[in-house]
XYZ file of C-alpha atoms in Angstrom:
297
model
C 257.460 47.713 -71.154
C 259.601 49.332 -73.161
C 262.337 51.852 -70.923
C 263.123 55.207 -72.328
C 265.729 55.777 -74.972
C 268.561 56.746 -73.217
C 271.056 57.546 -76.333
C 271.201 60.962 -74.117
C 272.825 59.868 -71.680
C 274.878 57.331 -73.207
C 276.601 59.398 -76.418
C 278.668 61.783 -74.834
C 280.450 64.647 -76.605
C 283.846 64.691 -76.419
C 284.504 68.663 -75.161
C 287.376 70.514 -74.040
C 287.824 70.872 -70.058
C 287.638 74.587 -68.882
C 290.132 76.506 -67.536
C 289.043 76.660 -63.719
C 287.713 72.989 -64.437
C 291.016 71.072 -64.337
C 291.682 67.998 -62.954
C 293.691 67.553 -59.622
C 297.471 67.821 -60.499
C 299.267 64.058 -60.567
C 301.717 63.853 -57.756
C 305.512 64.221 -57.637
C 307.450 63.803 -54.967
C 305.951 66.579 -52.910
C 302.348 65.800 -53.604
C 299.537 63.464 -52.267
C 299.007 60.715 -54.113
C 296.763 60.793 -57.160
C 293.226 59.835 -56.601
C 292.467 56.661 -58.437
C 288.757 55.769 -57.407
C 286.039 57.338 -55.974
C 283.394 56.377 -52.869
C 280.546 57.366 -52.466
C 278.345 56.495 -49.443
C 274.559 58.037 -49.521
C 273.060 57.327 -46.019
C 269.697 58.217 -46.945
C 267.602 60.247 -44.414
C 270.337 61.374 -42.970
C 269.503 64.792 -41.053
C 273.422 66.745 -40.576
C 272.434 67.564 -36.966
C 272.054 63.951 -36.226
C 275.412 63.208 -36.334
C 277.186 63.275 -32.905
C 280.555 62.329 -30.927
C 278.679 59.306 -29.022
C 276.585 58.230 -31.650
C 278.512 58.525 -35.332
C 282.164 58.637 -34.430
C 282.935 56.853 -37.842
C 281.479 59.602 -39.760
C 282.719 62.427 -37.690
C 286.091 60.912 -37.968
C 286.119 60.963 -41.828
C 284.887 64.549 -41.323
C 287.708 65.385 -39.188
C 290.461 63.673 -41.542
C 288.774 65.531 -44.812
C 286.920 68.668 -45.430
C 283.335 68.959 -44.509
C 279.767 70.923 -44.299
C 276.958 70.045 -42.146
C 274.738 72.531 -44.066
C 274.640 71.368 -47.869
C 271.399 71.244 -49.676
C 269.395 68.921 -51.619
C 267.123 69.949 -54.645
C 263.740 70.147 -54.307
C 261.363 67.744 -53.955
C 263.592 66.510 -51.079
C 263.089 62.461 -51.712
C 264.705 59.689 -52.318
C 264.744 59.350 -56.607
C 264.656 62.882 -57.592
C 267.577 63.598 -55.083
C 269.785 60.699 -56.360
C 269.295 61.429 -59.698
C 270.564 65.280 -58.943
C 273.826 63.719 -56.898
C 274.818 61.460 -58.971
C 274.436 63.345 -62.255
C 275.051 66.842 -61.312
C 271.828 68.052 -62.830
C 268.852 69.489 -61.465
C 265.620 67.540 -61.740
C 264.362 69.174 -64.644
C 266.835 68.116 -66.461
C 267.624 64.840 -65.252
C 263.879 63.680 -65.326
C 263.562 61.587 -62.382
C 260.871 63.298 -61.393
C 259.117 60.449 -59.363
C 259.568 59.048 -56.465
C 258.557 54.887 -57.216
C 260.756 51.865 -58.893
C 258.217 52.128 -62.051
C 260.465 50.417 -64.817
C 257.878 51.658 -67.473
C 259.710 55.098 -67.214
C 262.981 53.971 -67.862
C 266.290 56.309 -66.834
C 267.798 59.410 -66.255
C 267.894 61.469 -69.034
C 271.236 63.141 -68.344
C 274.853 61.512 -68.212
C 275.778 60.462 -64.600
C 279.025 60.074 -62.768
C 278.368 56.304 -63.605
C 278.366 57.634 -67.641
C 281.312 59.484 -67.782
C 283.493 56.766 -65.927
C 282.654 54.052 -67.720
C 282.884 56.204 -70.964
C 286.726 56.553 -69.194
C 287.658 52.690 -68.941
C 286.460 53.024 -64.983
C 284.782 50.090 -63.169
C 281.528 51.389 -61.942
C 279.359 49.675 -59.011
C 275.877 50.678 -57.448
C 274.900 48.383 -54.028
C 271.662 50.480 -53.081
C 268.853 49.511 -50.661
C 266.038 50.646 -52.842
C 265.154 49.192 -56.332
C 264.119 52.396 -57.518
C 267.861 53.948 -57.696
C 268.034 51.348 -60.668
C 266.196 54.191 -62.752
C 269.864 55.787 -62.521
C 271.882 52.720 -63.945
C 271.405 53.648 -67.320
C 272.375 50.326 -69.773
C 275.674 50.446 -70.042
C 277.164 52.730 -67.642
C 277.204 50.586 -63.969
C 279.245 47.021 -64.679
C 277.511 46.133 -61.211
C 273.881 46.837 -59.632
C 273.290 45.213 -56.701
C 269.697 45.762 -54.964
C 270.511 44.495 -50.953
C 266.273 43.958 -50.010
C 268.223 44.065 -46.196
C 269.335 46.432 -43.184
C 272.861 48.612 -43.484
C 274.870 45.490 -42.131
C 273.498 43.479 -44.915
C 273.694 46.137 -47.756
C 277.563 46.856 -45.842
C 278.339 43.205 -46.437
C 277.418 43.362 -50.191
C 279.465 46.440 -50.717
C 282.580 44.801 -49.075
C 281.980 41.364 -51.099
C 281.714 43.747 -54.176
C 284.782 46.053 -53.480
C 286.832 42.692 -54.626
C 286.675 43.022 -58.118
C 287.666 47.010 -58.012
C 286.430 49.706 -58.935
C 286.320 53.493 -60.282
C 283.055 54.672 -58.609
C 281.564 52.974 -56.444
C 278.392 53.966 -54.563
C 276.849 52.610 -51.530
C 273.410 53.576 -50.522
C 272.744 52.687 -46.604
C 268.797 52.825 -45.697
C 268.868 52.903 -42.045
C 268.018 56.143 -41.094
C 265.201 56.995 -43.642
C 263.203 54.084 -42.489
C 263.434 54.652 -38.963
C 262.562 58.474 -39.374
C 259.557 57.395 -41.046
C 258.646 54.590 -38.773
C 259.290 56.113 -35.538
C 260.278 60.056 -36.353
C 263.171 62.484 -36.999
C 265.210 62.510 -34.459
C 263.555 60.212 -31.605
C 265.906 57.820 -29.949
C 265.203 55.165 -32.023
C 265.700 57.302 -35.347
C 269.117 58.325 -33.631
C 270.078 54.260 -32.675
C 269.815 53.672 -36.172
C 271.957 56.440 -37.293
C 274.505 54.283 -35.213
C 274.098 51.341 -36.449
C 275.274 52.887 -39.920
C 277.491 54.980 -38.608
C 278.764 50.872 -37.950
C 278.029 50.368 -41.284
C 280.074 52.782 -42.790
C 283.159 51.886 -40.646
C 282.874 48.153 -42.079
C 283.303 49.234 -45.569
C 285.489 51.976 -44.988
C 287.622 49.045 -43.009
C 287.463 47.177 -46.208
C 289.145 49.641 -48.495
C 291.375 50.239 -45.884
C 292.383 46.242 -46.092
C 292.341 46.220 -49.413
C 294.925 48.746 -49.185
C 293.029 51.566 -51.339
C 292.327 54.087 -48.648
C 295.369 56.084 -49.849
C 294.448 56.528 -53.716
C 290.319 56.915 -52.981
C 288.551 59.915 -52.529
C 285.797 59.252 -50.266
C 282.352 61.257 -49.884
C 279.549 60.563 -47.427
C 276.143 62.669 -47.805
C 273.077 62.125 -47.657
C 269.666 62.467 -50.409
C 267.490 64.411 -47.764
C 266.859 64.881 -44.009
C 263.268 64.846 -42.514
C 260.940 65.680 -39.852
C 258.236 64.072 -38.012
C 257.488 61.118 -40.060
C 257.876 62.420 -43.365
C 260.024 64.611 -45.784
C 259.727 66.004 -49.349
C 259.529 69.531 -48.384
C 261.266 73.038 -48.429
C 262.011 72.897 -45.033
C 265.605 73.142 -43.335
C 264.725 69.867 -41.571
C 264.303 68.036 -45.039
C 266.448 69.832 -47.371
C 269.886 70.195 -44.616
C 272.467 67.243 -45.719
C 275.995 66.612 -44.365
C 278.687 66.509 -47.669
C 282.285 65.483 -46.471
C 284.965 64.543 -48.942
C 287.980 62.930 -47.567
C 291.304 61.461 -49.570
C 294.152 62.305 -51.300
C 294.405 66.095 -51.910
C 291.535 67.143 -49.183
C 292.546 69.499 -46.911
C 291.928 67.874 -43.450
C 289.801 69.376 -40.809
C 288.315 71.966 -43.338
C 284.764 73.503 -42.329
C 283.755 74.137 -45.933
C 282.497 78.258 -46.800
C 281.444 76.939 -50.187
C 277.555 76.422 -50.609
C 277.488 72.876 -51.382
C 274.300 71.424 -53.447
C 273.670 67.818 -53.733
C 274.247 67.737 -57.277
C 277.581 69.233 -56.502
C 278.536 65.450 -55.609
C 278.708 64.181 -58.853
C 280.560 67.070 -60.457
C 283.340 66.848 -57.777
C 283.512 63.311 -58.223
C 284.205 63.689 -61.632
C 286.745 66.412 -61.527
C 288.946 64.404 -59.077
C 289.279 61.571 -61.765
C 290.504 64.068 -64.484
C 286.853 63.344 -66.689
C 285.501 66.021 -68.409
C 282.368 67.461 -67.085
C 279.197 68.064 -69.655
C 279.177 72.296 -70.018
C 275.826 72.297 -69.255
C 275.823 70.327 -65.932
C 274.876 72.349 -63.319
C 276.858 71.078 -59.912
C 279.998 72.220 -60.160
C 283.133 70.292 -58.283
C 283.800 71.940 -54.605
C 287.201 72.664 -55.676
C 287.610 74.630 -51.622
C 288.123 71.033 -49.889
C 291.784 70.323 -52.138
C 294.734 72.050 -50.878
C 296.148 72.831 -53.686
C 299.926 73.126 -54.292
């Protein structure tokens, strides 16, 4: 079959940035370094209130060394596609189209530009290593230099994104499956549903220990969220339970140990992302970056 036309989201305007739009300011000798690259981690399922001393001290560290809320909100249906599609383009469903929730190539992609877009429209390397096919509807032709689909656990899909953090990158996004498959196997929040939060808190610590080694924690703004929470075995509604992410953004520029005032929406991800690499964000997208987590000079 023949995917959509996505000339939308590949021919991008060139517009003016806004005034309260601009990008971080480049350093000097007072300032933190600039902020080179961009990491994103979605650990999908994730409920915030799952996310504990004991059992995620990986993720709660990044918290603590960056700015953080542990009650952002995803859009609405609260599932996997639809959700991705809003936090990496910065649009609401409507607009971006991703309005199912299957890897149907038939429908082809997002409709919108994406963080993926707008970087590679930049000269920025751009990397997806996902653990569902279906977040392929959001590498539109052109825009991701590397998709990776990881059929595996975290460790796996963890292993991938550190064999793939090699080459370099500009935006890179790694989508961990761990939680969201025990929630629906075994339920929000049991004790198995919490192990597995864990075992990516693990997961996230290996690829975070990467960039480290690679000696790019200083110039990469980091941000760890989540597409959706749950409860019982299921999600998808407009409960708290399903719709109540973590967002925490840590890197050059963040202030650290900031509890976030700012509402934060999923779609919010993609716009920050985009700010902190000086690209110009489409007028009509509707996250807008969470400018409160920068301590700004």
């Amino acid at each position: 079959p023949t995917p959509l036309p996505t000339s939308s989201a590949t021919a991008l305007p060139t517009l003016p940035p806004t005034a309260t739009l601009e990008p971080p300011p480049q350093p000097t000798a007072t300032t933190a370094p600039a902020i080179e690259r961009v990491l994103i981690f979605s650990l999908d399922g994730l409920r915030a209130d799952a996310l504990t001393p004991d059992g995620t001290p990986n993720i709660l560290a990044l918290a603590a060394a960056g700015a953080s809320t542990f009650s952002a909100q995803t859009i609405l249906p609260s599932s996997t596609l639809p959700s991705h599609g809003s936090m990496l383009s910065g649009y609401e469903v409507a607009e971006h189209g991703l309005t199912w929730n299957d890897y149907i190539p038939s429908n082809g992609y997002i409709r919108t530009p994406t963080i993926f877009t707008l970087a590679h429209a930049a000269g920025l390397r751009t990397i997806m290593v996902v653990g569902k096919e279906k977040l392929e509807h959001i590498a539109v032709p052109g825009s991701v230099d590397r998709f990776v689909y990881v059929p595996g656990g975290d460790f796996e899909i963890a292993a991938a994104a550190v064999s793939e953090m090699a080459g370099g990158f500009g935006v890179f996004f790694v989508h961990l499956i761990g939680p969201d498959a025990a929630g629906h196997q075994y339920g929000w929040m049991s004790s198995t549903y919490l192990g597995t939060v864990s075992y990516t808190d693990e997961a996230v610590r290996r690829v975070l220990a990467a960039l480290d080694e690679a000696g790019l924690r200083q110039t990469t703004l980091v941000i760890l969220t989540a597409d959706h929470g749950g409860h019982g075995t299921t999600h998808g509604s407009d409960r708290p339970e399903d719709t109540t992410i973590p967002w925490i953004v840590a890197g050059p520029g963040v202030a650290p140990g900031r509890t976030l005032n700012t509402p934060v929406r999923t779609f919010d991800t993609a716009a920050t992302a985009a700010w902190a690499l000086g690209l110009v964000l489409p007028p009509d997208m509707d996250g807008q970056p969470v400018i409160e987590a920068f301590s700004m000079p």
